[in-house]
PDB file of C-alpha atoms and ligand atoms in Angstrom:
ATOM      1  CA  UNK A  14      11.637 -35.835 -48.924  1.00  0.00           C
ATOM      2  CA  UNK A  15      10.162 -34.333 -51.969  1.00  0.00           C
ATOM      3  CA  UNK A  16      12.378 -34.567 -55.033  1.00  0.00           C
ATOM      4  CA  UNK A  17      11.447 -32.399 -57.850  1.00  0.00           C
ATOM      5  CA  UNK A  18      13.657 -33.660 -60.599  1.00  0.00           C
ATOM      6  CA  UNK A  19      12.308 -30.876 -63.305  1.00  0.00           C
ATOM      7  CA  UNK A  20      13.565 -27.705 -64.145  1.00  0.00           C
ATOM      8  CA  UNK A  21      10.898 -25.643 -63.027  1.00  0.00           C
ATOM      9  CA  UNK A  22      12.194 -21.920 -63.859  1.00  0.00           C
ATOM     10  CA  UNK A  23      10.346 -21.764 -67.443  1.00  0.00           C
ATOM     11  CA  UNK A  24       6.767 -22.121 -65.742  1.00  0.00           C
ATOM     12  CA  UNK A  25       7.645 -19.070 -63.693  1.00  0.00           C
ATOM     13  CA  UNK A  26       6.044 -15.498 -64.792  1.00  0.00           C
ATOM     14  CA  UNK A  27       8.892 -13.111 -64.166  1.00  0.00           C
ATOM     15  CA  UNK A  28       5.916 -10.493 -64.513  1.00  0.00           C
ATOM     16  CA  UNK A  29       4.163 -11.577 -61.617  1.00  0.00           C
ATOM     17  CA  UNK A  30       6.765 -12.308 -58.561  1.00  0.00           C
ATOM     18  CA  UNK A  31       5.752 -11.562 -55.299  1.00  0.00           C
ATOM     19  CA  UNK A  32       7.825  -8.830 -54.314  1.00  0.00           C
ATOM     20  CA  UNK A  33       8.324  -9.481 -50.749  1.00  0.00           C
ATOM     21  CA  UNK A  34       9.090 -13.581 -49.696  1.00  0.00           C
ATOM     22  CA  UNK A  35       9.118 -14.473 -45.932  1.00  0.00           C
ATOM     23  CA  UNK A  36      10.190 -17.718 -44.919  1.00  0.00           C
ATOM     24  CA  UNK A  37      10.001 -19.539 -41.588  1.00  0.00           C
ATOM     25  CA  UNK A  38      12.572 -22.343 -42.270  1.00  0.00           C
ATOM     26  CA  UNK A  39      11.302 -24.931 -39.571  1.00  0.00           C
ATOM     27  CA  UNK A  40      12.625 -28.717 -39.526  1.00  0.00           C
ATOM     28  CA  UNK A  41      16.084 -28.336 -39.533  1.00  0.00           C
ATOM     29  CA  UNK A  42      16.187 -30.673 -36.130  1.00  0.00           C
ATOM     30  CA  UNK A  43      13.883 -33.681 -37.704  1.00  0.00           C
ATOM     31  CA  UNK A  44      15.918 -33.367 -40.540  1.00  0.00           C
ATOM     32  CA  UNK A  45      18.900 -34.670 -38.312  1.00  0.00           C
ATOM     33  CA  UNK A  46      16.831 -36.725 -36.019  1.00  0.00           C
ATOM     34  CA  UNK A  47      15.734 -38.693 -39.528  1.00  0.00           C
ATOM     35  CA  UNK A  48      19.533 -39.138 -39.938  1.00  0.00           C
ATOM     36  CA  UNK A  49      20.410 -40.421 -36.553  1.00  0.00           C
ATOM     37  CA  UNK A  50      22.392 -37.112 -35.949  1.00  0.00           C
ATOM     38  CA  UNK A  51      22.300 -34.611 -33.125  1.00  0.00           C
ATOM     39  CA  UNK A  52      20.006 -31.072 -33.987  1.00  0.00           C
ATOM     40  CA  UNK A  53      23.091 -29.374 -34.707  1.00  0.00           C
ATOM     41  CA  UNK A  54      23.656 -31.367 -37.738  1.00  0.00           C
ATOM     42  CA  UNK A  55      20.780 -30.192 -38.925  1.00  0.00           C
ATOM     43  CA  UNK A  56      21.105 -26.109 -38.505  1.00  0.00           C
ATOM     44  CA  UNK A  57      24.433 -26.709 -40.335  1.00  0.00           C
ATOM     45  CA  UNK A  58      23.028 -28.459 -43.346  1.00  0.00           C
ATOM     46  CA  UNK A  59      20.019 -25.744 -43.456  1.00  0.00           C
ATOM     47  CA  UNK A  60      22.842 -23.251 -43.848  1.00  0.00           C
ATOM     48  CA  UNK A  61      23.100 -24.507 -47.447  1.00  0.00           C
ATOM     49  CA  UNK A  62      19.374 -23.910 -48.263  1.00  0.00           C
ATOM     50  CA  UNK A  63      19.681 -20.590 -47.152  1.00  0.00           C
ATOM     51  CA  UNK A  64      22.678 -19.583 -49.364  1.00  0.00           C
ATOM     52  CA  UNK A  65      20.681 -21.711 -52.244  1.00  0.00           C
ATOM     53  CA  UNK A  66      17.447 -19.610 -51.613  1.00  0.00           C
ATOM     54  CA  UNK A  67      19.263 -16.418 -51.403  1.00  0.00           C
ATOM     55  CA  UNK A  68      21.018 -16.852 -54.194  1.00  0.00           C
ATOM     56  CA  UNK A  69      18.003 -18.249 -56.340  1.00  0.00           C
ATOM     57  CA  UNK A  70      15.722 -15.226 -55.019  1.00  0.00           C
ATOM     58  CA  UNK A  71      18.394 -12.753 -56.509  1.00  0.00           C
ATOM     59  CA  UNK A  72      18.627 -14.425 -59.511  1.00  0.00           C
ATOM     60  CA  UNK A  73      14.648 -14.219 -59.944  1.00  0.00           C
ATOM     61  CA  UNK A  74      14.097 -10.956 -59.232  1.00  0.00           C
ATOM     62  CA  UNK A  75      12.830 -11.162 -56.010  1.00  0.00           C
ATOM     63  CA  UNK A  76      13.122  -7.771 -54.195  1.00  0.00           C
ATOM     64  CA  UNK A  77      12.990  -8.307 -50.854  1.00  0.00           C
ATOM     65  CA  UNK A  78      13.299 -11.673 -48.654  1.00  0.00           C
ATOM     66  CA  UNK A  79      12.793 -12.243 -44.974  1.00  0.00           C
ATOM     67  CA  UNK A  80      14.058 -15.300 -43.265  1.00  0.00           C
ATOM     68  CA  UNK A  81      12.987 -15.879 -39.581  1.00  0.00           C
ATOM     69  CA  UNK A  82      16.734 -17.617 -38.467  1.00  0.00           C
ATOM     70  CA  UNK A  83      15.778 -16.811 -34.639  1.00  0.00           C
ATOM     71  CA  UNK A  84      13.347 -16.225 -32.888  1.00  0.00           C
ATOM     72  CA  UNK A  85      12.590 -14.673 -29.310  1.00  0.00           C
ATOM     73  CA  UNK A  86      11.753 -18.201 -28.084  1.00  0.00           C
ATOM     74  CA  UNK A  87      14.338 -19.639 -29.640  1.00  0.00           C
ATOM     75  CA  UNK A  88      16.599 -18.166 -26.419  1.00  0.00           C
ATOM     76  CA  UNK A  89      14.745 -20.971 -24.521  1.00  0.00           C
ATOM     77  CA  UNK A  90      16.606 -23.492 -26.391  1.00  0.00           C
ATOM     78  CA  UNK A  91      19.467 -25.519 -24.396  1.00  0.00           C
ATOM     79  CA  UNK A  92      21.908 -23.648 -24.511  1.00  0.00           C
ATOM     80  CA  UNK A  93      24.521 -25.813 -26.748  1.00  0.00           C
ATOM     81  CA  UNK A  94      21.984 -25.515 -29.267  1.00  0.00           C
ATOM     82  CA  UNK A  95      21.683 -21.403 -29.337  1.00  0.00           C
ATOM     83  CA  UNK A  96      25.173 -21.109 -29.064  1.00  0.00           C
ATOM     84  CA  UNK A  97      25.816 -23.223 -32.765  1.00  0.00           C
ATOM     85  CA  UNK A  98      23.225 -21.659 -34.088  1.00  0.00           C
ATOM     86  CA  UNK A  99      24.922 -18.439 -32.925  1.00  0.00           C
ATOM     87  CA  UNK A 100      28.382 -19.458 -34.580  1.00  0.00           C
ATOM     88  CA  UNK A 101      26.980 -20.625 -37.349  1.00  0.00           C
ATOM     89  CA  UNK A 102      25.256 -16.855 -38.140  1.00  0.00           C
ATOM     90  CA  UNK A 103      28.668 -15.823 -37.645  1.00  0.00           C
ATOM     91  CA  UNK A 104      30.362 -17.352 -39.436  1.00  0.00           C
ATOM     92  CA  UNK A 105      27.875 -17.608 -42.628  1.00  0.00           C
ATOM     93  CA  UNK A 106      28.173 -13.776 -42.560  1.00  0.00           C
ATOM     94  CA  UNK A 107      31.964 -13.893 -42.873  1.00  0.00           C
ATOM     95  CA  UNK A 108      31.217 -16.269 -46.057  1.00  0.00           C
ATOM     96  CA  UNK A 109      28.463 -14.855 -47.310  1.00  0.00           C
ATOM     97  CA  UNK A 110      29.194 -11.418 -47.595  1.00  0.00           C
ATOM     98  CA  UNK A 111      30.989 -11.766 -50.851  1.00  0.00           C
ATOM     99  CA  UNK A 112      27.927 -13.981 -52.391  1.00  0.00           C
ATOM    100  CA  UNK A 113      25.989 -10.778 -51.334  1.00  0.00           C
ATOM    101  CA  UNK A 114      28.493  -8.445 -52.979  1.00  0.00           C
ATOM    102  CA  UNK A 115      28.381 -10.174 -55.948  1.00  0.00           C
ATOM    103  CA  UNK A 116      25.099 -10.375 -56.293  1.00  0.00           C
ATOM    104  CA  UNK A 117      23.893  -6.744 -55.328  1.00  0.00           C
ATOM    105  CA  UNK A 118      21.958  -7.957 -52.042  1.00  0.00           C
ATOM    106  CA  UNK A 119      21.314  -5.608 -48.781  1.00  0.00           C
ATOM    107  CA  UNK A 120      21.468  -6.895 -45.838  1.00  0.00           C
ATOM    108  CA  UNK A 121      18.717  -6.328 -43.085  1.00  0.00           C
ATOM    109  CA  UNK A 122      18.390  -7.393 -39.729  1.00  0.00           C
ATOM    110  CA  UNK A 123      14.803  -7.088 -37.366  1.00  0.00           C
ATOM    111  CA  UNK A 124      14.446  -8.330 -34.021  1.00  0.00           C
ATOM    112  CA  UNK A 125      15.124  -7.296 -30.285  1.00  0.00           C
ATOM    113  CA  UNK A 126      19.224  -7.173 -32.041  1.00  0.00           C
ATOM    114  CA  UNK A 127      20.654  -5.683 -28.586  1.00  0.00           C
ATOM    115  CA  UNK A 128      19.747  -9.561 -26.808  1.00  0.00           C
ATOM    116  CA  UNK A 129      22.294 -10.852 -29.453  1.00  0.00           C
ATOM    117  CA  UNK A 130      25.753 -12.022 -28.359  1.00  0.00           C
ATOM    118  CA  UNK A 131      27.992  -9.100 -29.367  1.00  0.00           C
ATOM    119  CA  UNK A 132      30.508 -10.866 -32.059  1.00  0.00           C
ATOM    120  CA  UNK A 133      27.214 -12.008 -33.750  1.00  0.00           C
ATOM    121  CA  UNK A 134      25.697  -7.996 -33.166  1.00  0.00           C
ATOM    122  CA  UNK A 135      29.379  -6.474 -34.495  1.00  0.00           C
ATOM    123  CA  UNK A 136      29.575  -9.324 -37.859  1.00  0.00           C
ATOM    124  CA  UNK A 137      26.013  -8.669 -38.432  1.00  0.00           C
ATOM    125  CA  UNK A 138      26.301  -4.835 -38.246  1.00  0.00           C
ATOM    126  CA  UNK A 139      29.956  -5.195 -40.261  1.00  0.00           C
ATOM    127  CA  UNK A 140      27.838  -6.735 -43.100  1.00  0.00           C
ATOM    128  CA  UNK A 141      24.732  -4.584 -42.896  1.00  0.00           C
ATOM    129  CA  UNK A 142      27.448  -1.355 -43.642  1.00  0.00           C
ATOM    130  CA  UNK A 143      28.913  -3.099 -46.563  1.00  0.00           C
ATOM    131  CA  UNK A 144      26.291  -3.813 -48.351  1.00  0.00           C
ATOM    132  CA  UNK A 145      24.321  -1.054 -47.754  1.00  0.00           C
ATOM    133  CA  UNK A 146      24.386   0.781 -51.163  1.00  0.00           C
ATOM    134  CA  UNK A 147      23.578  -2.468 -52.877  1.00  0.00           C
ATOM    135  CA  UNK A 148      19.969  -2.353 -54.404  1.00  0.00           C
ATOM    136  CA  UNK A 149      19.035  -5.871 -56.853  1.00  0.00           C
ATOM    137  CA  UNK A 150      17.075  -7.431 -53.415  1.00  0.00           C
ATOM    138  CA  UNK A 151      17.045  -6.809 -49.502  1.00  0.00           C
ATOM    139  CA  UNK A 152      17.744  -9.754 -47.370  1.00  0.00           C
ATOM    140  CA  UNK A 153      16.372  -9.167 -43.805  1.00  0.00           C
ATOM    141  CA  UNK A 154      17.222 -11.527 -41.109  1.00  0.00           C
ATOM    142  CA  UNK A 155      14.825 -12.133 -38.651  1.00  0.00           C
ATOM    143  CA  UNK A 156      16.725 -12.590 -35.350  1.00  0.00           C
ATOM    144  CA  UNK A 157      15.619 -12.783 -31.714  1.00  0.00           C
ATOM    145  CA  UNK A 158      12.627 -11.816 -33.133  1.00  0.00           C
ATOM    146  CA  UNK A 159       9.018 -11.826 -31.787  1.00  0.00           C
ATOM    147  CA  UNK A 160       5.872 -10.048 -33.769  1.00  0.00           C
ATOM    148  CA  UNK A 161       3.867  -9.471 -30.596  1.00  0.00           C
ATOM    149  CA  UNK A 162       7.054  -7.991 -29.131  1.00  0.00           C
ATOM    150  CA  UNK A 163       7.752  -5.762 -32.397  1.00  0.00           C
ATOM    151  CA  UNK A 164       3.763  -4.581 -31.794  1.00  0.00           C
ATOM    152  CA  UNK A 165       3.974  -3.861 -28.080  1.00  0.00           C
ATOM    153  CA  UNK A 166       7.620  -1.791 -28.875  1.00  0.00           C
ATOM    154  CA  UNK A 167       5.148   0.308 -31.904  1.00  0.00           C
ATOM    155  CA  UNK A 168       2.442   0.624 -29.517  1.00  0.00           C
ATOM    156  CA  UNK A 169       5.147   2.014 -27.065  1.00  0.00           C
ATOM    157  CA  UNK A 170       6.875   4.395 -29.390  1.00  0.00           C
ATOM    158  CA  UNK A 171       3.532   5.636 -30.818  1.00  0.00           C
ATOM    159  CA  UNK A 172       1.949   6.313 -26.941  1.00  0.00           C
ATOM    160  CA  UNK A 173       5.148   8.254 -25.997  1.00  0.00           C
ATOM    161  CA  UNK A 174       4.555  10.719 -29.085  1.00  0.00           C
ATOM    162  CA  UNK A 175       1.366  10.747 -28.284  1.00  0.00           C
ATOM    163  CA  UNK A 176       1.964  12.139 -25.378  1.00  0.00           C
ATOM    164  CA  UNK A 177       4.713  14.504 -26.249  1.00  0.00           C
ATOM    165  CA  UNK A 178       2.571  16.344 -29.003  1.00  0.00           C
ATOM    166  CA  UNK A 179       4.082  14.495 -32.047  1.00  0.00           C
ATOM    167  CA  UNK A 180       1.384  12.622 -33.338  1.00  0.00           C
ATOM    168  CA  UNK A 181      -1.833  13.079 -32.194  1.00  0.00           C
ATOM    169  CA  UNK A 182      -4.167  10.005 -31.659  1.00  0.00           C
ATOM    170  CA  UNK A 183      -6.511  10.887 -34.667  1.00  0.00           C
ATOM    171  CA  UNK A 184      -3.777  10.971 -37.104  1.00  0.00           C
ATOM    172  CA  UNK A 185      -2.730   7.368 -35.664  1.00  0.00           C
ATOM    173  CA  UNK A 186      -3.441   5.208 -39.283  1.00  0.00           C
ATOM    174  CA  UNK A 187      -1.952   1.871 -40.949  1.00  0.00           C
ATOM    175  CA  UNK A 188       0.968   4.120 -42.176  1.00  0.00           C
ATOM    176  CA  UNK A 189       2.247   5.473 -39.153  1.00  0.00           C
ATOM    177  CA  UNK A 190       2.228   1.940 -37.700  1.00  0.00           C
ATOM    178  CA  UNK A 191       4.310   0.428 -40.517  1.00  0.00           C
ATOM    179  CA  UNK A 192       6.878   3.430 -39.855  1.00  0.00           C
ATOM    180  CA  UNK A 193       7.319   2.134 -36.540  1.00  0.00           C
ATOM    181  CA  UNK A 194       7.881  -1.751 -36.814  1.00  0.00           C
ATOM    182  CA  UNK A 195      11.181  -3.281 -36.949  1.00  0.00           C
ATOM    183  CA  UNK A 196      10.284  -3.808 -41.343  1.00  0.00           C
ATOM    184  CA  UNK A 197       9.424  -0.040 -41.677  1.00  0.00           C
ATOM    185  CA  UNK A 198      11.044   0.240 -45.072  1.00  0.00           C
ATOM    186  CA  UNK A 199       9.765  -2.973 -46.151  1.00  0.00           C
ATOM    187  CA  UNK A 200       6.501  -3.876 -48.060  1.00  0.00           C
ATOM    188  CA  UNK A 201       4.010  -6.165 -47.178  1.00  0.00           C
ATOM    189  CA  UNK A 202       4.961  -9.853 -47.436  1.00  0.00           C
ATOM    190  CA  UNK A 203       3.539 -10.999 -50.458  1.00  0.00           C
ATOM    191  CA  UNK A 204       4.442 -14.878 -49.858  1.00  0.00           C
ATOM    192  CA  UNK A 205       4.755 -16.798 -46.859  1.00  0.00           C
ATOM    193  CA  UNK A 206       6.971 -20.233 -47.021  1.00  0.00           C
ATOM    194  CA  UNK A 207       6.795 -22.675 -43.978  1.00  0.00           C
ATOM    195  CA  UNK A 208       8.638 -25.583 -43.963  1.00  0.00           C
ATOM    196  CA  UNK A 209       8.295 -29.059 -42.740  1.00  0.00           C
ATOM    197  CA  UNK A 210       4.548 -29.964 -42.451  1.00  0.00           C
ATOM    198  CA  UNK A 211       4.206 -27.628 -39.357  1.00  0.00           C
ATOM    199  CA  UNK A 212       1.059 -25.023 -40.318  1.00  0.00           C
ATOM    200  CA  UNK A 213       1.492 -22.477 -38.157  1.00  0.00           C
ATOM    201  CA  UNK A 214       2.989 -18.759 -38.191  1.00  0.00           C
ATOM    202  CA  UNK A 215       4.479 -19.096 -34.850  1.00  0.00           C
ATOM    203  CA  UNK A 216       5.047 -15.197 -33.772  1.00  0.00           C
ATOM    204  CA  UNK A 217       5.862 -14.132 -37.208  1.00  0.00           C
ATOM    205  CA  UNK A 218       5.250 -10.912 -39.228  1.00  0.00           C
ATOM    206  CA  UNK A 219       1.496 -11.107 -37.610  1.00  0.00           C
ATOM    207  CA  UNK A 220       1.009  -7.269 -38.948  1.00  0.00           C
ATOM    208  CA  UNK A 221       2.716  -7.711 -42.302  1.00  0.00           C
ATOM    209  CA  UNK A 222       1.306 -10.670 -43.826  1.00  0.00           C
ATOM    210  CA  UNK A 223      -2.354  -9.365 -43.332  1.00  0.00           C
ATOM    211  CA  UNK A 224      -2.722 -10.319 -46.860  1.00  0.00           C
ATOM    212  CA  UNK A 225       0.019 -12.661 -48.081  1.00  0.00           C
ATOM    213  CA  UNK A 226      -0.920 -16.186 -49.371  1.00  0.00           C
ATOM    214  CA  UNK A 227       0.433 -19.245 -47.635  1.00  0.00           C
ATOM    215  CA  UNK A 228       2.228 -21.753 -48.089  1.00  0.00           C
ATOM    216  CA  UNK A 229       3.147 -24.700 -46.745  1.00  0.00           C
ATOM    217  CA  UNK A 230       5.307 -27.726 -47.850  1.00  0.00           C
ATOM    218  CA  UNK A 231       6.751 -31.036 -46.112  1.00  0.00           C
ATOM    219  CA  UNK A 232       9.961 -30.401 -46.961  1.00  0.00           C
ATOM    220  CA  UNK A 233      12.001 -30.193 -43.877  1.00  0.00           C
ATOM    221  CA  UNK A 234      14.294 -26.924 -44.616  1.00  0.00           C
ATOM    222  CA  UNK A 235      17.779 -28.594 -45.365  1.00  0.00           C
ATOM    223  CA  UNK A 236      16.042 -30.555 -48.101  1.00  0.00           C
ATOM    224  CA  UNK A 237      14.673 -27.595 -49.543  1.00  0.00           C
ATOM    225  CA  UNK A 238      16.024 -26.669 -52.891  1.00  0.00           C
ATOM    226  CA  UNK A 239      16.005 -23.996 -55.832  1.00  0.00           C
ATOM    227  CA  UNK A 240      13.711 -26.165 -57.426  1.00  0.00           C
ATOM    228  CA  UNK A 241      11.520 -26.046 -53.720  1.00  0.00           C
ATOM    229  CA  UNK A 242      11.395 -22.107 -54.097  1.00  0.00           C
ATOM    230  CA  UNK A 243      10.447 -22.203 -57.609  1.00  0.00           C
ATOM    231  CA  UNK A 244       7.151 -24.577 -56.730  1.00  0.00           C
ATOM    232  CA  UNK A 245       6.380 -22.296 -54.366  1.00  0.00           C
ATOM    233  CA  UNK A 246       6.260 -19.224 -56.511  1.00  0.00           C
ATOM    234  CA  UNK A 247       4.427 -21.310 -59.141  1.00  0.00           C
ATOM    235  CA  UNK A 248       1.409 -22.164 -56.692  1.00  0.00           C
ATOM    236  CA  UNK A 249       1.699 -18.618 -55.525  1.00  0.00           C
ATOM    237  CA  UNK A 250       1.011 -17.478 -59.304  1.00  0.00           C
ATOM    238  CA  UNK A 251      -1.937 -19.861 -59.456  1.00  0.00           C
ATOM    239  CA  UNK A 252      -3.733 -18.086 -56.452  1.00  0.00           C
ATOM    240  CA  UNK A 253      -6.226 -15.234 -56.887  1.00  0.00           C
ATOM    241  CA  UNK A 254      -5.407 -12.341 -54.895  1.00  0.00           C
ATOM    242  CA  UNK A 255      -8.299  -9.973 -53.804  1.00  0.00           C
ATOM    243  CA  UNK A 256      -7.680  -8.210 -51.419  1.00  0.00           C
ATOM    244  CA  UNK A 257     -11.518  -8.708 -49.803  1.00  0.00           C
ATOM    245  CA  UNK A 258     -13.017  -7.857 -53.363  1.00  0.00           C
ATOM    246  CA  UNK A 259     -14.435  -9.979 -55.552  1.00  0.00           C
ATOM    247  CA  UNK A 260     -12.962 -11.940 -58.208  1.00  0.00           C
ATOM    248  CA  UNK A 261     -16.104  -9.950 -60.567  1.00  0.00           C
ATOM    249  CA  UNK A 262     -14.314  -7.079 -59.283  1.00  0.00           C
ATOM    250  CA  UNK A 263     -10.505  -7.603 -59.967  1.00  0.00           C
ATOM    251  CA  UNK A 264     -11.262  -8.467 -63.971  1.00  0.00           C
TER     252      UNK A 264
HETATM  253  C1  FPP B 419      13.973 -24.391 -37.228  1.00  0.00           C
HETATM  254  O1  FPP B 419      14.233 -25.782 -37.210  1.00  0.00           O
HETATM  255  C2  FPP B 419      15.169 -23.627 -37.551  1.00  0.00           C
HETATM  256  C3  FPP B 419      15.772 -22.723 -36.720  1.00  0.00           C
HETATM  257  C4  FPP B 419      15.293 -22.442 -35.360  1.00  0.00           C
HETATM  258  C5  FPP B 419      16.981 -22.001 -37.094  1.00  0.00           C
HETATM  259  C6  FPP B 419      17.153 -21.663 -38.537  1.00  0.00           C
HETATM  260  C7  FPP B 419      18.604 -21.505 -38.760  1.00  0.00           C
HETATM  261  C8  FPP B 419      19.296 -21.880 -39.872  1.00  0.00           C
HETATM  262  C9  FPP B 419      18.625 -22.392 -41.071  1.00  0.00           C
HETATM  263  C10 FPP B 419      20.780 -21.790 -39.931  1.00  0.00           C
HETATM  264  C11 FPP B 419      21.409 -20.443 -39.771  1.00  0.00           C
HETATM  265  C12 FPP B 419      20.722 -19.311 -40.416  1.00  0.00           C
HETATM  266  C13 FPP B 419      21.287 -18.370 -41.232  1.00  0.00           C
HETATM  267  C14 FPP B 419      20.448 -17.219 -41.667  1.00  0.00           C
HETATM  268  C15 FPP B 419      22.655 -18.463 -41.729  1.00  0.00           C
HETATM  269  P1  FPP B 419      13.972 -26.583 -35.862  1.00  0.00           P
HETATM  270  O2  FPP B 419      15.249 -26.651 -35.124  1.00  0.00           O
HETATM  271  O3  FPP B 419      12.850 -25.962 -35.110  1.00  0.00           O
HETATM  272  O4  FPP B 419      13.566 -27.983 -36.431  1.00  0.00           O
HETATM  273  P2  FPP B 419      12.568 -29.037 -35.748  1.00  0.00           P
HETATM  274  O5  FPP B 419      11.213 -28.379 -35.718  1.00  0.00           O
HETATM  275  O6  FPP B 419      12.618 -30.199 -36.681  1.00  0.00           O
HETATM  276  O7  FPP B 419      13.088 -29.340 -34.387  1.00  0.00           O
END
C-alpha cells in the first residue's frame, strides 16, 4: 500500500483540472484477499473511497466524474457477490444523497440500466430526480455497463434513422455519435484512473477517452485516498497534451 503522508493539495493548479475524471476502481477483492477476508469485505471498504473521491473531486473543482461500479461482465460474477454489490449501491444512495445535496453534485447513471434489479433501478432513479438541478460537478455511475455494447446500441439507433430519413449517412460525423452514447451530455474524459496494478481499460469509455492520459497506480481501490486523487491530478498536470500536434505547435 502506498502511503502518501503529505498534503498534496498546494502542488495542484486549480487552473488546469481535467474537467472530466473516469475511474475504473479495480482491486477491491485483493484488497480483502490480502486481509484474509471474503471479496465482500472488500466492495464494502471501497465504498469509503468512493464517498472520499467524490467528495474530494467536488471540493476541487472537478466537473464531471465517472466511476465504472459495474460492469456488463460483472453479471458473471457468483451470484452472492453481485447481489452485495447490488445492496451496497443501494444503500450508499440512501446515504449519499445528502453528501450530494450538500455539495451541489448531479447524479448520472450509463449502462444497459433496465438489466438492474428494480429497488437498485427505483433508488438510483429516486436520486438522479433529486439532484437534478444541482450544477458544482456530475457524478455518473457506470453500471451494467459495456463500451462495445454502448457502440453497437449508437450504431443501432443511428442505422434506424438512417433509414427513416432522419439523418442521412453523409451527415453521420463525431458529433452525432457522441449524441447517441449513453455520456451524450458529457465531455471527453480528460483523465483516466485505474487502480491496483492491473493496465488495462477493460470495456470502458473506448470512444470517449480517445485522447485522455492514463493512469495507473498500485493502489488497490479501498486504499485509495484524497491524497491518491490528488497524485493523480499532479502527474496528469505534468503531461503534455497534443492532441496529434506537436509540442513546436502547442507553444
Ligand atoms: C473491482 O474490484 C470493483 C468492482 C467490480 C466494484 C466496484 C464497487 C464498489 C467500489 C462499491 C460500490 C460502488 C458504489 C458506486 C457505491 P474487483 O472485485 O475486481 O477486485 P479484484 O480485481 O482484486 O478481484
Amino acid at each position: 500500500m502506498l502511503e502518501i503522508k503529505m498534503d498534496l493539495l498546494k502542488d495542484i493548479n486549480p487552473n488546469k483540472l481535467p474537467k472530466h475524471v473516469a475511474i475504473i476502481m479495480d482491486g477491491n477483492g485483493r484488497w480483502a484477499k490480502q486481509k484474509g477476508m471474503r471479496r465482500t469485505f472488500g466492495h464494502e471498504n471501497g465504498t469509503k473511497s468512493v464517498k472520499d473521491v467524490v467528495e474530494t473531486s467536488a471540493e476541487l473543482g472537478i466537473e464531471n466524474l465517472t466511476l465504472y461500479a459495474f460492469s456488463t461482465e460483472n453479471w458473471n460474477r457468483p451470484k452472492l457477490e453481485v447481489q452485495t454489490l447490488m445492496k451496497l449501491l443501494v444503500s450508499s444512495l440512501k446515504k449519499e444523497i445528502k453528501t450530494m445535496l450538500d455539495n451541489n453534485i448531479k447524479l448520472n447513471a450509463i449502462g444497459n440500466l433496465k438489466t438492474l434489479p428494480s429497488k437498485v433501478y427505483k433508488e438510483l432513479f429516486d436520486v438522479i430526480d433529486a439532484t437534478k438541478d444541482n450544477n458544482k460537478m456530475t457524478l455518473t455511475l457506470a453500471l451494467s455497463y459495456g463500451s462495445r455494447e454502448e457502440l453497437l446500441n449508437t450504431v443501432k439507433e443511428i442505422s434506424i434513422k438512417v433509414k427513416n430519413n432522419i439523418i442521412s449517412p453523409e451527415k453521420i460525423d463525431e458529433s452525432i455519435i457522441n449524441e447517441h452514447l449513453y455520456t451524450q451530455n458529457l465531455p471527453d474524459v480528460d483523465l483516466l484512473i485505474r487502480t491496483s496494478g492491473e493496465k488495462r481499460i477493460s470495456n470502458f469509455l473506448l470512444w470517449q477517452i480517445a485522447y485522455a492520459e492514463l493512469y495507473f497506480t498500485d493502489t488497490l481501490w479501498p486504499d485509495f485516498t484524497k491524497q491518491h486523487l490528488y497524485k493523480a491530478i499532479i502527474e496528469y498536470q505534468k503531461r503534455e497534451r497534443r492532441f496529434g500536434k506537436t509540442s513546436e505547435q502547442l507553444s
